[in-house]
CSV table of C-alpha atoms and ligand atoms in Angstrom, one decimal:
chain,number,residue,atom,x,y,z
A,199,UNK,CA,154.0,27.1,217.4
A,200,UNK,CA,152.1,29.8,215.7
A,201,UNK,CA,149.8,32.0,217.7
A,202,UNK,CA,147.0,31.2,215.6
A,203,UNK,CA,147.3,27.6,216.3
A,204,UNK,CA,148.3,28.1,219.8
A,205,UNK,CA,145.1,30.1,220.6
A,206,UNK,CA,143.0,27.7,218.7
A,207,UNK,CA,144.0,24.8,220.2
A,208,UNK,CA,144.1,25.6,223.6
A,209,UNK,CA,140.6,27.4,223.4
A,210,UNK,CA,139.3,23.4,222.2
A,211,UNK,CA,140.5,21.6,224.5
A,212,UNK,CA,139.0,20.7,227.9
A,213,UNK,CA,140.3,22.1,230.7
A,214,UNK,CA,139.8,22.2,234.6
A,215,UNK,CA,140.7,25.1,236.6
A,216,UNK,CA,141.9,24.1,240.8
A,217,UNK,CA,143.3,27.9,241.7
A,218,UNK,CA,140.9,30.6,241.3
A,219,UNK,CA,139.0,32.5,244.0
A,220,UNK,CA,136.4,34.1,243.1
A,221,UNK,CA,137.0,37.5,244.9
A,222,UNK,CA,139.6,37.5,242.3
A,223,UNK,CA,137.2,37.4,239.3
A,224,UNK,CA,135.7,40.4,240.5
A,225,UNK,CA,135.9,42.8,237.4
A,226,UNK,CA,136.3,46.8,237.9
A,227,UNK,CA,132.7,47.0,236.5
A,228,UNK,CA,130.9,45.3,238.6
A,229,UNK,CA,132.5,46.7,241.7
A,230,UNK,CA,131.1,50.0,240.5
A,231,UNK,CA,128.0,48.6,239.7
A,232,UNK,CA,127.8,47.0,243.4
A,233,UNK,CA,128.9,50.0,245.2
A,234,UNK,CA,126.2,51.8,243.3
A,235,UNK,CA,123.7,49.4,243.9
A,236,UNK,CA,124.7,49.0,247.9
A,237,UNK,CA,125.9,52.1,248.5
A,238,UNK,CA,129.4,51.0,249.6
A,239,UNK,CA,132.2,54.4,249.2
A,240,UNK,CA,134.7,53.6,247.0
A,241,UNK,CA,138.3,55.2,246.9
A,242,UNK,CA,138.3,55.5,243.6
A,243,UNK,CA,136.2,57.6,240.8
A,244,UNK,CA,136.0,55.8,237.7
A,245,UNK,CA,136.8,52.1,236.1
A,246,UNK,CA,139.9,53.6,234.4
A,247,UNK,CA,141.3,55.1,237.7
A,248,UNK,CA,140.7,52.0,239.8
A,249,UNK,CA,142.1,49.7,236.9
A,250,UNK,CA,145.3,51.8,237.3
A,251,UNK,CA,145.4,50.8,240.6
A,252,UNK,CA,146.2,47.3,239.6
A,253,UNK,CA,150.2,47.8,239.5
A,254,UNK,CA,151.4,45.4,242.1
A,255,UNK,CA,155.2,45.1,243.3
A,256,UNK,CA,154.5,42.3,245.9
A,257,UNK,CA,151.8,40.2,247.3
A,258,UNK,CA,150.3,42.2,249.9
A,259,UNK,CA,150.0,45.1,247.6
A,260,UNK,CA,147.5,43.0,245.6
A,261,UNK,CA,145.9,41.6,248.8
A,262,UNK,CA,145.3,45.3,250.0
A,263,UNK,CA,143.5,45.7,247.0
A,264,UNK,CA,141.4,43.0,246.4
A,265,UNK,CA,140.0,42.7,250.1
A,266,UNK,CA,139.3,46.5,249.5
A,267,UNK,CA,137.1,45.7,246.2
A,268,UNK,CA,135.9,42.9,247.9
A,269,UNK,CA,134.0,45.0,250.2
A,270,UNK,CA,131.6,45.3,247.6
A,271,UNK,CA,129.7,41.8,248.2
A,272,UNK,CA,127.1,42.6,250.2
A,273,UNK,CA,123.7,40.1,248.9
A,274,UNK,CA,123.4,36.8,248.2
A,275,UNK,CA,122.8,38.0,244.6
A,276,UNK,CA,126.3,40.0,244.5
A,277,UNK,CA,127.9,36.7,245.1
A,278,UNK,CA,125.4,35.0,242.5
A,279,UNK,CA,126.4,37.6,239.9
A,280,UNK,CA,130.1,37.0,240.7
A,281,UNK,CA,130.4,34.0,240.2
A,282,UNK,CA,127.6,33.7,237.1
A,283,UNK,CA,130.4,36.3,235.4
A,284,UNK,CA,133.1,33.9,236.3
A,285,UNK,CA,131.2,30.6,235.1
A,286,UNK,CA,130.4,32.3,231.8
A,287,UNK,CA,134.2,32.8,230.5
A,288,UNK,CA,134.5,29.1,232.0
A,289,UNK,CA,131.6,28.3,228.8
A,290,UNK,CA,133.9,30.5,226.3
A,291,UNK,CA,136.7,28.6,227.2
A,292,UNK,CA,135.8,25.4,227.4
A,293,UNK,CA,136.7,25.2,231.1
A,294,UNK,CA,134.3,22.0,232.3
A,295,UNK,CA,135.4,21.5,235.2
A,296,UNK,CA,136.5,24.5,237.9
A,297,UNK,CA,137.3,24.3,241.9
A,298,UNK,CA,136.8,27.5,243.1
A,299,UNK,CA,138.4,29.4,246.4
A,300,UNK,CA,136.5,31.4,248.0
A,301,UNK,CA,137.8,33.8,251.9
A,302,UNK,CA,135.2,33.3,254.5
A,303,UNK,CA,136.6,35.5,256.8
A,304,UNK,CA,136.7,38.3,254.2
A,305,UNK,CA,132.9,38.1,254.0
A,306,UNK,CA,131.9,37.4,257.8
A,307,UNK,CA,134.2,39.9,259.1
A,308,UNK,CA,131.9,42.7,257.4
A,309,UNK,CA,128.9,41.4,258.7
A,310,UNK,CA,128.4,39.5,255.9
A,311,UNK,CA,126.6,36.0,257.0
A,312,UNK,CA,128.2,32.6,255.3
A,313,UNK,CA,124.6,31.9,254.4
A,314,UNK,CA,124.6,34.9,252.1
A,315,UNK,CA,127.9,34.2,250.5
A,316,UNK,CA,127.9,30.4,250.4
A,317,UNK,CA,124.1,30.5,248.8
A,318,UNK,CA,124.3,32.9,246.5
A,319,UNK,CA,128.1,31.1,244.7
A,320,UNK,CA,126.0,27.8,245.2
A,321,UNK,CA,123.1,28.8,243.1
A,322,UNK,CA,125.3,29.9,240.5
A,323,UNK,CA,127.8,26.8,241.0
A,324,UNK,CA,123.9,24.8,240.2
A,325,UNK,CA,122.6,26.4,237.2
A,326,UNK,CA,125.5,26.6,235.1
A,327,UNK,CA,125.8,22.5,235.4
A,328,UNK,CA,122.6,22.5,234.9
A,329,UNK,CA,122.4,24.8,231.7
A,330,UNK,CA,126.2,24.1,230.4
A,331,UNK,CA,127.6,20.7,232.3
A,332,UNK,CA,130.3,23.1,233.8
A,333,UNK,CA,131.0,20.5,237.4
A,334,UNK,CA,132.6,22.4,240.0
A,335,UNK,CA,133.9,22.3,243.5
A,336,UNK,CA,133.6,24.8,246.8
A,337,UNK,CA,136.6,25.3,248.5
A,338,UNK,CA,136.6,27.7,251.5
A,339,UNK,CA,140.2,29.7,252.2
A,340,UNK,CA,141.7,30.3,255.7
A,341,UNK,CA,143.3,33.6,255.9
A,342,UNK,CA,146.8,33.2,257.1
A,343,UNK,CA,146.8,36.6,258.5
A,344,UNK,CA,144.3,35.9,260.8
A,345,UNK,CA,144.8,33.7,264.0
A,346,UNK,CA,144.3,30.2,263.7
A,347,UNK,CA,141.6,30.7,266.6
A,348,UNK,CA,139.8,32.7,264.4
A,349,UNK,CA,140.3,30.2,261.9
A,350,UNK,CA,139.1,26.8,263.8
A,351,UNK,CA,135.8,29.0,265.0
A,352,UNK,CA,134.6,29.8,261.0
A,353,UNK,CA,135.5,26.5,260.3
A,354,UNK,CA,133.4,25.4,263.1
A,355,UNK,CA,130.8,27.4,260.9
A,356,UNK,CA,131.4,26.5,258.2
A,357,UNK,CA,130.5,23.1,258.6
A,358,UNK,CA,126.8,23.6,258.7
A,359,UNK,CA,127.2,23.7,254.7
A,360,UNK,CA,129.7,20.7,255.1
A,361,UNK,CA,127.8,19.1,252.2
A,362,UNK,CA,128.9,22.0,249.6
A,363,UNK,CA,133.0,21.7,250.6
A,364,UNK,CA,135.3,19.4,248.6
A,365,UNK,CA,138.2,20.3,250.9
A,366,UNK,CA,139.8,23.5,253.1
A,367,UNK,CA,142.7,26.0,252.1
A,368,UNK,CA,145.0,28.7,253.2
A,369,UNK,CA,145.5,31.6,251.5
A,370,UNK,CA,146.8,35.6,252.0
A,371,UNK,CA,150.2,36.7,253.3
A,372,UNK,CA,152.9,33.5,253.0
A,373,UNK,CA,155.7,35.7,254.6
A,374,UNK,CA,155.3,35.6,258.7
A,375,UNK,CA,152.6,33.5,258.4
A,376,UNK,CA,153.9,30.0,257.9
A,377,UNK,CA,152.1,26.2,257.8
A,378,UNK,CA,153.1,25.4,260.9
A,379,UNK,CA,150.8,28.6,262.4
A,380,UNK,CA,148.0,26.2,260.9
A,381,UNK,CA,148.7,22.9,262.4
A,382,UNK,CA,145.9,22.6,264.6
A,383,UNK,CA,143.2,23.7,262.1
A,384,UNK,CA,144.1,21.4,259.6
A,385,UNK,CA,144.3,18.5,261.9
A,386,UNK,CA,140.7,19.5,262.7
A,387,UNK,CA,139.7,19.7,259.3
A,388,UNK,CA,141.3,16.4,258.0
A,389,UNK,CA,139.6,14.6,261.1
A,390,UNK,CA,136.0,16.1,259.7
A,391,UNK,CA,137.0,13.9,256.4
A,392,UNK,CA,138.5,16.4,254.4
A,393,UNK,CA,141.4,17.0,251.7
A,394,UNK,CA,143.3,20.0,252.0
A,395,UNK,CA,145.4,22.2,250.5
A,396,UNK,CA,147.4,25.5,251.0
A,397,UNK,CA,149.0,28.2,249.1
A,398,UNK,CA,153.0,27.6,249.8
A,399,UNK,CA,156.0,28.9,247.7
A,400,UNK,CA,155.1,31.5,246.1
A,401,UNK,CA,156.3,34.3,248.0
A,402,UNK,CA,157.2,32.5,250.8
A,403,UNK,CA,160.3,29.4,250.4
A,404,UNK,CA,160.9,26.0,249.4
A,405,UNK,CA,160.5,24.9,253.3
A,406,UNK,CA,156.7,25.8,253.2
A,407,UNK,CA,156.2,23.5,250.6
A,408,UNK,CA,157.7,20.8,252.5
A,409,UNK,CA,155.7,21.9,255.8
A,410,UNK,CA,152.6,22.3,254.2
A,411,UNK,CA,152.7,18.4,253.1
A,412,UNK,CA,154.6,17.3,256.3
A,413,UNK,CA,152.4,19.4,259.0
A,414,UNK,CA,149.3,20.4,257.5
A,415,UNK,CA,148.8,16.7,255.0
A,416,UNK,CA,147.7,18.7,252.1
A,417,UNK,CA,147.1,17.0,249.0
A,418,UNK,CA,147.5,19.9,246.5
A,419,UNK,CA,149.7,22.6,246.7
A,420,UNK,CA,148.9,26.3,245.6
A,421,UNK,CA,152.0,28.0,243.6
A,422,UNK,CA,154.9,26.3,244.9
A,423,UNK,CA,156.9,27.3,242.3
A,424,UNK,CA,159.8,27.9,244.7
A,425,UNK,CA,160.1,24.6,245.0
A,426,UNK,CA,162.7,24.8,242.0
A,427,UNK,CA,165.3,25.9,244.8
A,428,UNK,CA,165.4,22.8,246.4
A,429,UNK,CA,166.0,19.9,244.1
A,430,UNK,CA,164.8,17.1,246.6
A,431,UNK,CA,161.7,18.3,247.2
A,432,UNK,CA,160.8,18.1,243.2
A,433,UNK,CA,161.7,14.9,243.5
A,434,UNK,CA,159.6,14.5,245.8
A,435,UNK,CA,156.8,16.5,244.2
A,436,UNK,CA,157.5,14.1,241.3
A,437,UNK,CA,157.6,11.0,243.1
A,438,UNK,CA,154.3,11.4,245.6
A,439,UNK,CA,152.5,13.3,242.8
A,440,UNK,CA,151.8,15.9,244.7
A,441,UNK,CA,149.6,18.4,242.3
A,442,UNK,CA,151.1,22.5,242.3
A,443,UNK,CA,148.4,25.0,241.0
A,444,UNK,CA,150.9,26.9,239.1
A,445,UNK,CA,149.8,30.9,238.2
A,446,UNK,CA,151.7,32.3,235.6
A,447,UNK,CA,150.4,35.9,234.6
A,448,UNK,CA,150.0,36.1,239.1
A,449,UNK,CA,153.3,35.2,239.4
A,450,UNK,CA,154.4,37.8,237.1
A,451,UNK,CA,152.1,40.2,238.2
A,452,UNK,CA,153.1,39.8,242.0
A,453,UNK,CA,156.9,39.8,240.4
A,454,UNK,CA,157.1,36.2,242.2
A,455,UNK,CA,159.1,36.3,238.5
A,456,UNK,CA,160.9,38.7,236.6
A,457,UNK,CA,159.8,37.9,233.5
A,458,UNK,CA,157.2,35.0,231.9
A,459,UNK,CA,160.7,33.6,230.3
A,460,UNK,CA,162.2,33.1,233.5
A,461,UNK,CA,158.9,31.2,234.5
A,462,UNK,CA,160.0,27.9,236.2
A,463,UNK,CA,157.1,25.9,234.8
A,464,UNK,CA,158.9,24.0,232.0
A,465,UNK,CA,161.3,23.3,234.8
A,466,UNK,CA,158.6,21.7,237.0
A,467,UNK,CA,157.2,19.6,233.7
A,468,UNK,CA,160.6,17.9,232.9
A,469,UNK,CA,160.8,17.5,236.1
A,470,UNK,CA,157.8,15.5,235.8
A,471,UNK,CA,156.5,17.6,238.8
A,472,UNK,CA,152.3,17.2,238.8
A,473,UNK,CA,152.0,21.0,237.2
A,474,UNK,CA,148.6,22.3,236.2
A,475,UNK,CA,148.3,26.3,235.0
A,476,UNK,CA,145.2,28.3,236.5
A,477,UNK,CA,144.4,31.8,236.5
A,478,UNK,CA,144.4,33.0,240.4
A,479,UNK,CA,142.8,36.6,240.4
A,480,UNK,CA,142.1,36.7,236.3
A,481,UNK,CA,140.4,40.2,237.0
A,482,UNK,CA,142.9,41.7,238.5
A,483,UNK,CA,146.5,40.0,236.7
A,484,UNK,CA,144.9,40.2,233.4
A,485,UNK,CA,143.8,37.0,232.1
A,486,UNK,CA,141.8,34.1,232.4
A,487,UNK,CA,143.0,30.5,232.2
A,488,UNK,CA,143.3,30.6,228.2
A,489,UNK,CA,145.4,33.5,228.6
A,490,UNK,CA,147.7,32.2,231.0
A,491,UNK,CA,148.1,29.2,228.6
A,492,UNK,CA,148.9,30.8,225.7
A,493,UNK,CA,150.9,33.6,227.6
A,494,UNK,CA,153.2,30.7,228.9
A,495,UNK,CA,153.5,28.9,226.0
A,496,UNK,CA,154.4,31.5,223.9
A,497,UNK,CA,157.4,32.5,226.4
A,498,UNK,CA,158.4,29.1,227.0
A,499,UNK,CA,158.1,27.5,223.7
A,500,UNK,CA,155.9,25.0,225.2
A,501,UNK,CA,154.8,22.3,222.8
A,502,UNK,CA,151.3,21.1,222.0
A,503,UNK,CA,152.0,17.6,223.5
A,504,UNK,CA,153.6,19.7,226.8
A,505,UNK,CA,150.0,22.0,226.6
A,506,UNK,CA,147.9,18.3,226.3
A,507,UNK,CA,149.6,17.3,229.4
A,508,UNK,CA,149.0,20.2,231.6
A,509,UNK,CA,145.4,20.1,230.4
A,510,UNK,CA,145.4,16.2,231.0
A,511,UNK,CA,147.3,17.3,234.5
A,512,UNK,CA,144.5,19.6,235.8
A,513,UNK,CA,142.2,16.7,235.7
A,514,UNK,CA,144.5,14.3,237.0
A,515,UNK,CA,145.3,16.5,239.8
A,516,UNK,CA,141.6,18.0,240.6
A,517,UNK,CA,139.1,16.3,242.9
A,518,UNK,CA,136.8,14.7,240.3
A,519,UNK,CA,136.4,11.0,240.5
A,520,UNK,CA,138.2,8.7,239.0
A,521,UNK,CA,135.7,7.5,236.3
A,522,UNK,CA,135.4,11.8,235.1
A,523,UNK,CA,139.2,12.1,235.6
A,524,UNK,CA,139.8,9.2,232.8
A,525,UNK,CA,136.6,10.7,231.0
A,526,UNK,CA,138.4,14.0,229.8
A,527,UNK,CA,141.6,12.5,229.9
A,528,UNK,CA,140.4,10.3,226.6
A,529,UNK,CA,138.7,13.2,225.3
A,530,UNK,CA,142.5,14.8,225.6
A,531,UNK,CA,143.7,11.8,223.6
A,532,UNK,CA,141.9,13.1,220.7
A,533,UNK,CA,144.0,16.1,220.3
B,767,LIG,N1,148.2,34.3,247.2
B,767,LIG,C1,147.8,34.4,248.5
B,767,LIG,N2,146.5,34.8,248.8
B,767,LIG,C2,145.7,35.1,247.8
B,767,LIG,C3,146.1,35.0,246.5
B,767,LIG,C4,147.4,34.6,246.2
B,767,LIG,O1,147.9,34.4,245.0
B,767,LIG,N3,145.1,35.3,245.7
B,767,LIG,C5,144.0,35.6,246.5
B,767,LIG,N4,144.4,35.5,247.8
B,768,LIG,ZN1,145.8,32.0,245.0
């Protein structure tokens, strides 16, 4: 496909994003706008320097990073402005629908209250389906490097905002920190009502995948593109349905791959896997949603009927209704 064509078309068409926290749409700007305006002391001295920074040979090297930048959310209007910036490229874009991550535990570990941080996302979440029809769902993130005490009491919290939460995930360091540390918080969590899902398979293997459906009963999987190793589970990723919020510029940012060409994405879609491509931590891996579209297509030789279907899949596999699922999916038709 020509470039041209590939960036037109995959600007046009609807598209819902389920992997994105917003922490991770925190661009270098406003950190240094924050830290100004709160006084927080950054490590580093200019935009340029800090964007430097953003050279990653693993996971945790990007998690050091963005917990650090991070620290900059201190007002309910810090986390308004966040995530205003985010739901403004989602306009560009043409993203209408977005399910958004966000780290509790990042926030009220710094003194940070979840009325601040929930409020302020909310208000944002509000307007722009208000002003541009842009629907959304909250989805609060456990971090695995924490305890799972620590865990069950901010979800214990958390559910005075019940009301705002489509569904609990798990996110942070896969390695030494597997599902099965979870098990009793997301048994908690499902007998509250809600869906879950978890981050498994992207640094961590295969197995997590499997443990994060068998012992924690999500119902989406983050990543999970090692599930390629094992052969039986994408058949039974393929069979059940089970969604994977595949990352493309992360994973090769986080060198989860080598190279977008050895991407196992077109893998997963003949596979008939339920695949859907998201952008992660766009500010920091260098690309929103669009970008990881065309960046994988492009490498991949994707087709437009292949690019339709992952668009089709994100609302297929996101928490709308059925009625708004089938909605976009005949709007998809059209292309
Ligand atoms: N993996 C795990 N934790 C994260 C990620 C990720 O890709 N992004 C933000 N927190
Ligand atoms: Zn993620």
């Amino acid at each position: 496909m020509n470039r041209n064509y590939l960036q037109t078309l995959v600007y046009a068409i609807p598209k819902a994003e389920l992997h994105v926290h917003i922490e991770g749409t925190l661009e270098p700007g406003l950190i240094f706008r924050l830290a100004g305006c709160n006084n927080v002391k950054m490590k580093y001295t200019s935009i340029e320097e800090l964007h430097s920074a953003y050279r990653f040979s693993n996971l945790q090297e990007f998690l050091d990073i963005y917990y650090q930048g991070a620290g900059v959310l201190l007002q309910e209007e810090d986390f308004y402005d966040l995530t205003m910036a985010y739901l403004k490229k989602c306009r560009e874009e043409n993203i209408v629908h977005t399910e958004i991550f966000f780290d509790p535990q990042t926030h009220t570990h710094r003194g940070v209250s979840l009325k601040t941080v929930v409020n302020g996302i909310q208000l944002a979440l509000n307007q722009a389906q208000q002003k541009w029809q842009i629907t959304s769902r909250l989805i609060p993130n456990f971090l695995r490097h924490l305890s799972e005490e620590d865990a069950i009491a901010c979800f214990q919290q958390l559910l005075e905002f019940r009301e705002y939460f489509a569904g609990f995930g798990l996110d942070s360091s896969e390695v030494g920190h597997p599902p099965a540390k979870f098990e009793r918080l997301f048994k908690r969590i499902r007998k509250e009502g809600f869906r879950t899902v978890a981050h498994a398979g992207e640094e961590g293997p295969a197995q997590n995948v499997w443990d994060s459906i068998h012992l924690l009963g999500v119902s989406r999987i983050d990543h999970g593109v090692r599930s390629v190793d094992d052969p039986e589970l994408l058949n039974e990723l393929a069979r059940l349905q089970i969604p994977l919020t595949v990352c493309p510029l992360s994973n090769l940012k986080l060198k989860v791959v080598n190279g977008l060409k050895d991407h196992p994405l077109k893998k997963l879609l003949d596979h008939k896997v339920l695949a859907t491509v998201n952008s992660d931590d766009p500010a920091y891996f260098g690309g929103y949603l669009s970008q990881n579209l065309i960046e994988i297509a492009e490498a991949l030789d994707l087709t437009k009927e292949e690019i339709i279907q992952l668009a089709k899949n994100s609302f297929t596999a996101s928490f709308l209704d059925e009625a708004d699922k089938q909605k976009w999916i005949t709007e998809l038709n059209k292309f």
